[in-house]
mmCIF file with all atom_site columns, C-alpha atoms and ligand atoms in Angstrom:
data_model
loop_
_atom_site.group_PDB
_atom_site.id
_atom_site.type_symbol
_atom_site.label_atom_id
_atom_site.label_alt_id
_atom_site.label_comp_id
_atom_site.label_asym_id
_atom_site.label_entity_id
_atom_site.label_seq_id
_atom_site.pdbx_PDB_ins_code
_atom_site.Cartn_x
_atom_site.Cartn_y
_atom_site.Cartn_z
_atom_site.occupancy
_atom_site.B_iso_or_equiv
_atom_site.pdbx_formal_charge
_atom_site.auth_seq_id
_atom_site.auth_comp_id
_atom_site.auth_asym_id
_atom_site.auth_atom_id
_atom_site.pdbx_PDB_model_num
ATOM   1   C  CA  . UNK A 1 1   ? 157.577 4.880  64.303 1.00 96.00 ? 1   UNK A CA  1
ATOM   2   C  CA  . UNK A 1 2   ? 159.522 6.685  67.009 1.00 98.00 ? 2   UNK A CA  1
ATOM   3   C  CA  . UNK A 1 3   ? 158.850 10.243 68.043 1.00 98.00 ? 3   UNK A CA  1
ATOM   4   C  CA  . UNK A 1 4   ? 161.023 12.717 69.982 1.00 98.00 ? 4   UNK A CA  1
ATOM   5   C  CA  . UNK A 1 5   ? 160.346 16.234 71.266 1.00 98.00 ? 5   UNK A CA  1
ATOM   6   C  CA  . UNK A 1 6   ? 162.619 18.771 72.939 1.00 98.00 ? 6   UNK A CA  1
ATOM   7   C  CA  . UNK A 1 7   ? 162.614 22.516 73.565 1.00 98.00 ? 7   UNK A CA  1
ATOM   8   C  CA  . UNK A 1 8   ? 165.860 24.463 73.201 1.00 98.00 ? 8   UNK A CA  1
ATOM   9   C  CA  . UNK A 1 9   ? 165.930 27.672 75.282 1.00 98.00 ? 9   UNK A CA  1
ATOM   10  C  CA  . UNK A 1 10  ? 167.691 30.897 74.389 1.00 98.00 ? 10  UNK A CA  1
ATOM   11  C  CA  . UNK A 1 11  ? 168.203 34.178 76.232 1.00 98.00 ? 11  UNK A CA  1
ATOM   12  C  CA  . UNK A 1 12  ? 170.064 36.418 73.794 1.00 98.00 ? 12  UNK A CA  1
ATOM   13  C  CA  . UNK A 1 13  ? 171.563 39.512 75.522 1.00 98.00 ? 13  UNK A CA  1
ATOM   14  C  CA  . UNK A 1 14  ? 171.078 41.711 72.428 1.00 98.00 ? 14  UNK A CA  1
ATOM   15  C  CA  . UNK A 1 15  ? 167.947 42.665 70.480 1.00 98.00 ? 15  UNK A CA  1
ATOM   16  C  CA  . UNK A 1 16  ? 169.108 40.765 67.374 1.00 98.00 ? 16  UNK A CA  1
ATOM   17  C  CA  . UNK A 1 17  ? 171.454 37.806 66.820 1.00 98.00 ? 17  UNK A CA  1
ATOM   18  C  CA  . UNK A 1 18  ? 172.042 34.745 64.668 1.00 98.00 ? 18  UNK A CA  1
ATOM   19  C  CA  . UNK A 1 19  ? 173.055 31.561 66.516 1.00 98.00 ? 19  UNK A CA  1
ATOM   20  C  CA  . UNK A 1 20  ? 174.262 28.336 64.892 1.00 98.00 ? 20  UNK A CA  1
ATOM   21  C  CA  . UNK A 1 21  ? 172.180 25.578 66.515 1.00 98.00 ? 21  UNK A CA  1
ATOM   22  C  CA  . UNK A 1 22  ? 173.251 22.728 64.198 1.00 98.00 ? 22  UNK A CA  1
ATOM   23  C  CA  . UNK A 1 23  ? 175.194 20.978 66.976 1.00 98.00 ? 23  UNK A CA  1
ATOM   24  C  CA  . UNK A 1 24  ? 172.262 21.184 69.391 1.00 98.00 ? 24  UNK A CA  1
ATOM   25  C  CA  . UNK A 1 25  ? 169.891 19.736 66.784 1.00 98.00 ? 25  UNK A CA  1
ATOM   26  C  CA  . UNK A 1 26  ? 172.407 16.971 66.035 1.00 98.00 ? 26  UNK A CA  1
ATOM   27  C  CA  . UNK A 1 27  ? 172.593 16.236 69.793 1.00 98.00 ? 27  UNK A CA  1
ATOM   28  C  CA  . UNK A 1 28  ? 168.774 15.937 69.854 1.00 98.00 ? 28  UNK A CA  1
ATOM   29  C  CA  . UNK A 1 29  ? 168.989 13.498 66.972 1.00 98.00 ? 29  UNK A CA  1
ATOM   30  C  CA  . UNK A 1 30  ? 171.543 11.418 68.888 1.00 98.00 ? 30  UNK A CA  1
ATOM   31  C  CA  . UNK A 1 31  ? 169.306 11.397 71.992 1.00 98.00 ? 31  UNK A CA  1
ATOM   32  C  CA  . UNK A 1 32  ? 166.281 10.368 69.918 1.00 98.00 ? 32  UNK A CA  1
ATOM   33  C  CA  . UNK A 1 33  ? 167.895 7.176  68.650 1.00 98.00 ? 33  UNK A CA  1
ATOM   34  C  CA  . UNK A 1 34  ? 166.219 7.795  65.288 1.00 98.00 ? 34  UNK A CA  1
ATOM   35  C  CA  . UNK A 1 35  ? 168.399 7.006  62.265 1.00 98.00 ? 35  UNK A CA  1
ATOM   36  C  CA  . UNK A 1 36  ? 165.945 7.453  59.343 1.00 98.00 ? 36  UNK A CA  1
ATOM   37  C  CA  . UNK A 1 37  ? 163.252 10.122 59.351 1.00 98.00 ? 37  UNK A CA  1
ATOM   38  C  CA  . UNK A 1 38  ? 162.676 13.874 59.564 1.00 98.00 ? 38  UNK A CA  1
ATOM   39  C  CA  . UNK A 1 39  ? 163.605 16.671 61.937 1.00 98.00 ? 39  UNK A CA  1
ATOM   40  C  CA  . UNK A 1 40  ? 161.302 19.657 62.279 1.00 99.00 ? 40  UNK A CA  1
ATOM   41  C  CA  . UNK A 1 41  ? 162.851 22.639 64.017 1.00 98.00 ? 41  UNK A CA  1
ATOM   42  C  CA  . UNK A 1 42  ? 160.781 25.782 64.606 1.00 98.00 ? 42  UNK A CA  1
ATOM   43  C  CA  . UNK A 1 43  ? 160.852 28.973 66.603 1.00 98.00 ? 43  UNK A CA  1
ATOM   44  C  CA  . UNK A 1 44  ? 157.996 29.069 69.142 1.00 98.00 ? 44  UNK A CA  1
ATOM   45  C  CA  . UNK A 1 45  ? 157.856 32.869 69.095 1.00 98.00 ? 45  UNK A CA  1
ATOM   46  C  CA  . UNK A 1 46  ? 156.547 35.295 66.499 1.00 98.00 ? 46  UNK A CA  1
ATOM   47  C  CA  . UNK A 1 47  ? 159.650 37.484 66.700 1.00 98.00 ? 47  UNK A CA  1
ATOM   48  C  CA  . UNK A 1 48  ? 162.292 34.774 66.083 1.00 98.00 ? 48  UNK A CA  1
ATOM   49  C  CA  . UNK A 1 49  ? 163.193 32.478 63.184 1.00 98.00 ? 49  UNK A CA  1
ATOM   50  C  CA  . UNK A 1 50  ? 164.808 29.170 62.414 1.00 98.00 ? 50  UNK A CA  1
ATOM   51  C  CA  . UNK A 1 51  ? 166.459 29.022 59.002 1.00 98.00 ? 51  UNK A CA  1
ATOM   52  C  CA  . UNK A 1 52  ? 169.243 27.283 57.094 1.00 98.00 ? 52  UNK A CA  1
ATOM   53  C  CA  . UNK A 1 53  ? 172.165 29.042 55.482 1.00 98.00 ? 53  UNK A CA  1
ATOM   54  C  CA  . UNK A 1 54  ? 175.939 29.492 55.583 1.00 97.00 ? 54  UNK A CA  1
ATOM   55  C  CA  . UNK A 1 55  ? 177.818 30.018 58.875 1.00 97.00 ? 55  UNK A CA  1
ATOM   56  C  CA  . UNK A 1 56  ? 179.711 33.077 57.709 1.00 95.00 ? 56  UNK A CA  1
ATOM   57  C  CA  . UNK A 1 57  ? 179.938 36.287 59.757 1.00 93.00 ? 57  UNK A CA  1
ATOM   58  C  CA  . UNK A 1 58  ? 179.960 38.647 56.758 1.00 97.00 ? 58  UNK A CA  1
ATOM   59  C  CA  . UNK A 1 59  ? 176.729 37.100 55.528 1.00 97.00 ? 59  UNK A CA  1
ATOM   60  C  CA  . UNK A 1 60  ? 175.142 37.453 58.968 1.00 97.00 ? 60  UNK A CA  1
ATOM   61  C  CA  . UNK A 1 61  ? 176.050 41.136 59.053 1.00 97.00 ? 61  UNK A CA  1
ATOM   62  C  CA  . UNK A 1 62  ? 174.630 41.474 55.524 1.00 98.00 ? 62  UNK A CA  1
ATOM   63  C  CA  . UNK A 1 63  ? 171.383 39.858 56.674 1.00 98.00 ? 63  UNK A CA  1
ATOM   64  C  CA  . UNK A 1 64  ? 171.156 42.188 59.651 1.00 98.00 ? 64  UNK A CA  1
ATOM   65  C  CA  . UNK A 1 65  ? 171.691 45.295 57.506 1.00 98.00 ? 65  UNK A CA  1
ATOM   66  C  CA  . UNK A 1 66  ? 169.292 44.052 54.797 1.00 98.00 ? 66  UNK A CA  1
ATOM   67  C  CA  . UNK A 1 67  ? 166.581 43.317 57.369 1.00 98.00 ? 67  UNK A CA  1
ATOM   68  C  CA  . UNK A 1 68  ? 167.108 46.742 58.961 1.00 98.00 ? 68  UNK A CA  1
ATOM   69  C  CA  . UNK A 1 69  ? 166.598 48.390 55.558 1.00 98.00 ? 69  UNK A CA  1
ATOM   70  C  CA  . UNK A 1 70  ? 163.399 46.400 54.967 1.00 98.00 ? 70  UNK A CA  1
ATOM   71  C  CA  . UNK A 1 71  ? 161.962 46.846 58.461 1.00 98.00 ? 71  UNK A CA  1
ATOM   72  C  CA  . UNK A 1 72  ? 163.962 49.362 60.504 1.00 98.00 ? 72  UNK A CA  1
ATOM   73  C  CA  . UNK A 1 73  ? 163.529 49.108 64.267 1.00 98.00 ? 73  UNK A CA  1
ATOM   74  C  CA  . UNK A 1 74  ? 163.369 52.903 64.697 1.00 98.00 ? 74  UNK A CA  1
ATOM   75  C  CA  . UNK A 1 75  ? 161.476 55.097 64.733 1.00 98.00 ? 75  UNK A CA  1
ATOM   76  C  CA  . UNK A 1 76  ? 159.178 52.677 66.547 1.00 97.00 ? 76  UNK A CA  1
ATOM   77  C  CA  . UNK A 1 77  ? 156.190 55.027 66.086 1.00 97.00 ? 77  UNK A CA  1
ATOM   78  C  CA  . UNK A 1 78  ? 156.158 54.263 62.324 1.00 98.00 ? 78  UNK A CA  1
ATOM   79  C  CA  . UNK A 1 79  ? 154.369 50.938 63.021 1.00 98.00 ? 79  UNK A CA  1
ATOM   80  C  CA  . UNK A 1 80  ? 150.698 50.568 63.980 1.00 98.00 ? 80  UNK A CA  1
ATOM   81  C  CA  . UNK A 1 81  ? 151.611 47.426 65.962 1.00 98.00 ? 81  UNK A CA  1
ATOM   82  C  CA  . UNK A 1 82  ? 153.750 49.450 68.348 1.00 97.00 ? 82  UNK A CA  1
ATOM   83  C  CA  . UNK A 1 83  ? 151.052 50.515 70.771 1.00 96.00 ? 83  UNK A CA  1
ATOM   84  C  CA  . UNK A 1 84  ? 152.467 49.558 74.165 1.00 95.00 ? 84  UNK A CA  1
ATOM   85  C  CA  . UNK A 1 85  ? 155.320 47.596 72.545 1.00 95.00 ? 85  UNK A CA  1
ATOM   86  C  CA  . UNK A 1 86  ? 158.209 48.257 70.185 1.00 97.00 ? 86  UNK A CA  1
ATOM   87  C  CA  . UNK A 1 87  ? 158.750 45.039 68.236 1.00 98.00 ? 87  UNK A CA  1
ATOM   88  C  CA  . UNK A 1 88  ? 156.781 45.411 64.985 1.00 98.00 ? 88  UNK A CA  1
ATOM   89  C  CA  . UNK A 1 89  ? 160.058 45.238 63.047 1.00 98.00 ? 89  UNK A CA  1
ATOM   90  C  CA  . UNK A 1 90  ? 160.860 41.912 64.762 1.00 98.00 ? 90  UNK A CA  1
ATOM   91  C  CA  . UNK A 1 91  ? 157.538 40.400 63.594 1.00 98.00 ? 91  UNK A CA  1
ATOM   92  C  CA  . UNK A 1 92  ? 158.395 41.419 60.018 1.00 98.00 ? 92  UNK A CA  1
ATOM   93  C  CA  . UNK A 1 93  ? 161.999 40.200 60.183 1.00 98.00 ? 93  UNK A CA  1
ATOM   94  C  CA  . UNK A 1 94  ? 160.732 36.823 61.416 1.00 98.00 ? 94  UNK A CA  1
ATOM   95  C  CA  . UNK A 1 95  ? 158.251 36.667 58.534 1.00 98.00 ? 95  UNK A CA  1
ATOM   96  C  CA  . UNK A 1 96  ? 161.040 37.121 55.988 1.00 98.00 ? 96  UNK A CA  1
ATOM   97  C  CA  . UNK A 1 97  ? 163.521 34.732 57.621 1.00 98.00 ? 97  UNK A CA  1
ATOM   98  C  CA  . UNK A 1 98  ? 160.906 32.036 58.243 1.00 98.00 ? 98  UNK A CA  1
ATOM   99  C  CA  . UNK A 1 99  ? 159.470 30.035 61.101 1.00 98.00 ? 99  UNK A CA  1
ATOM   100 C  CA  . UNK A 1 100 ? 160.933 26.546 60.651 1.00 98.00 ? 100 UNK A CA  1
ATOM   101 C  CA  . UNK A 1 101 ? 163.149 24.107 58.816 1.00 98.00 ? 101 UNK A CA  1
ATOM   102 C  CA  . UNK A 1 102 ? 162.723 20.427 57.995 1.00 98.00 ? 102 UNK A CA  1
ATOM   103 C  CA  . UNK A 1 103 ? 165.866 18.317 57.609 1.00 98.00 ? 103 UNK A CA  1
ATOM   104 C  CA  . UNK A 1 104 ? 166.093 14.726 56.425 1.00 98.00 ? 104 UNK A CA  1
ATOM   105 C  CA  . UNK A 1 105 ? 167.735 12.192 58.733 1.00 98.00 ? 105 UNK A CA  1
ATOM   106 C  CA  . UNK A 1 106 ? 169.866 9.618  56.955 1.00 98.00 ? 106 UNK A CA  1
ATOM   107 C  CA  . UNK A 1 107 ? 172.015 7.008  58.698 1.00 98.00 ? 107 UNK A CA  1
ATOM   108 C  CA  . UNK A 1 108 ? 171.657 8.881  61.998 1.00 97.00 ? 108 UNK A CA  1
ATOM   109 C  CA  . UNK A 1 109 ? 172.941 12.189 60.590 1.00 98.00 ? 109 UNK A CA  1
ATOM   110 C  CA  . UNK A 1 110 ? 171.338 15.485 59.560 1.00 98.00 ? 110 UNK A CA  1
ATOM   111 C  CA  . UNK A 1 111 ? 171.329 15.157 55.767 1.00 98.00 ? 111 UNK A CA  1
ATOM   112 C  CA  . UNK A 1 112 ? 172.434 18.754 55.061 1.00 98.00 ? 112 UNK A CA  1
ATOM   113 C  CA  . UNK A 1 113 ? 174.197 20.225 52.040 1.00 98.00 ? 113 UNK A CA  1
ATOM   114 C  CA  . UNK A 1 114 ? 177.926 20.891 52.374 1.00 98.00 ? 114 UNK A CA  1
ATOM   115 C  CA  . UNK A 1 115 ? 177.593 24.470 53.693 1.00 98.00 ? 115 UNK A CA  1
ATOM   116 C  CA  . UNK A 1 116 ? 174.116 24.257 55.181 1.00 98.00 ? 116 UNK A CA  1
ATOM   117 C  CA  . UNK A 1 117 ? 173.819 25.032 58.908 1.00 98.00 ? 117 UNK A CA  1
ATOM   118 C  CA  . UNK A 1 118 ? 170.754 25.576 61.064 1.00 98.00 ? 118 UNK A CA  1
ATOM   119 C  CA  . UNK A 1 119 ? 170.356 28.979 62.723 1.00 98.00 ? 119 UNK A CA  1
ATOM   120 C  CA  . UNK A 1 120 ? 168.200 30.576 65.372 1.00 98.00 ? 120 UNK A CA  1
ATOM   121 C  CA  . UNK A 1 121 ? 167.456 34.142 64.307 1.00 98.00 ? 121 UNK A CA  1
ATOM   122 C  CA  . UNK A 1 122 ? 166.569 36.440 67.191 1.00 98.00 ? 122 UNK A CA  1
ATOM   123 C  CA  . UNK A 1 123 ? 164.899 39.764 66.404 1.00 98.00 ? 123 UNK A CA  1
ATOM   124 C  CA  . UNK A 1 124 ? 163.561 40.783 69.822 1.00 98.00 ? 124 UNK A CA  1
ATOM   125 C  CA  . UNK A 1 125 ? 165.919 39.292 72.386 1.00 98.00 ? 125 UNK A CA  1
ATOM   126 C  CA  . UNK A 1 126 ? 166.825 39.960 76.020 1.00 98.00 ? 126 UNK A CA  1
ATOM   127 C  CA  . UNK A 1 127 ? 164.266 37.428 77.270 1.00 98.00 ? 127 UNK A CA  1
ATOM   128 C  CA  . UNK A 1 128 ? 163.874 33.650 77.404 1.00 98.00 ? 128 UNK A CA  1
ATOM   129 C  CA  . UNK A 1 129 ? 162.566 32.115 74.175 1.00 98.00 ? 129 UNK A CA  1
ATOM   130 C  CA  . UNK A 1 130 ? 162.155 28.586 72.850 1.00 98.00 ? 130 UNK A CA  1
ATOM   131 C  CA  . UNK A 1 131 ? 162.797 26.493 69.762 1.00 98.00 ? 131 UNK A CA  1
ATOM   132 C  CA  . UNK A 1 132 ? 160.975 23.202 69.249 1.00 99.00 ? 132 UNK A CA  1
ATOM   133 C  CA  . UNK A 1 133 ? 162.811 20.159 67.910 1.00 99.00 ? 133 UNK A CA  1
ATOM   134 C  CA  . UNK A 1 134 ? 160.497 17.351 66.789 1.00 99.00 ? 134 UNK A CA  1
ATOM   135 C  CA  . UNK A 1 135 ? 161.948 14.209 65.255 1.00 99.00 ? 135 UNK A CA  1
ATOM   136 C  CA  . UNK A 1 136 ? 159.934 11.356 63.746 1.00 98.00 ? 136 UNK A CA  1
ATOM   137 C  CA  . UNK A 1 137 ? 161.157 8.171  62.120 1.00 98.00 ? 137 UNK A CA  1
ATOM   138 C  CA  . UNK A 1 138 ? 162.679 4.837  62.904 1.00 98.00 ? 138 UNK A CA  1
HETATM 139 ZN ZN1 . ZN  B 2 .   ? 154.686 42.506 69.011 1.00 97.95 ? 1   ZN  B ZN1 1
#
């Protein structure tokens, strides 16, 4: 069995953003030389997510507004977590959107559904953060 590991780095200039990382994960798969197996892709921070959905800007705006209704950023004093920091909402948004995805690798390709794309969800940006890509297989 072969094994591959890489960290993807992000420094999003805004507090929140959704970034399509499908191409970067596919590039990792190419580098790995693995043609049959599994890709695990996870955020390495508790205020960011990796998830799979449609690459459609209206949907991303809908997500952002939905998450803001569920866990509004302001007023920051509404959260017990926000003693000396202001990112309680980002912890909650990450919890809803998830930590990681697992994608099958078939014939050297990410075996995704027709409209499935892999996204990095940032909820407390403006600093360097990492995503782990781990690939195992043959
Ligand atoms: Zn925090």
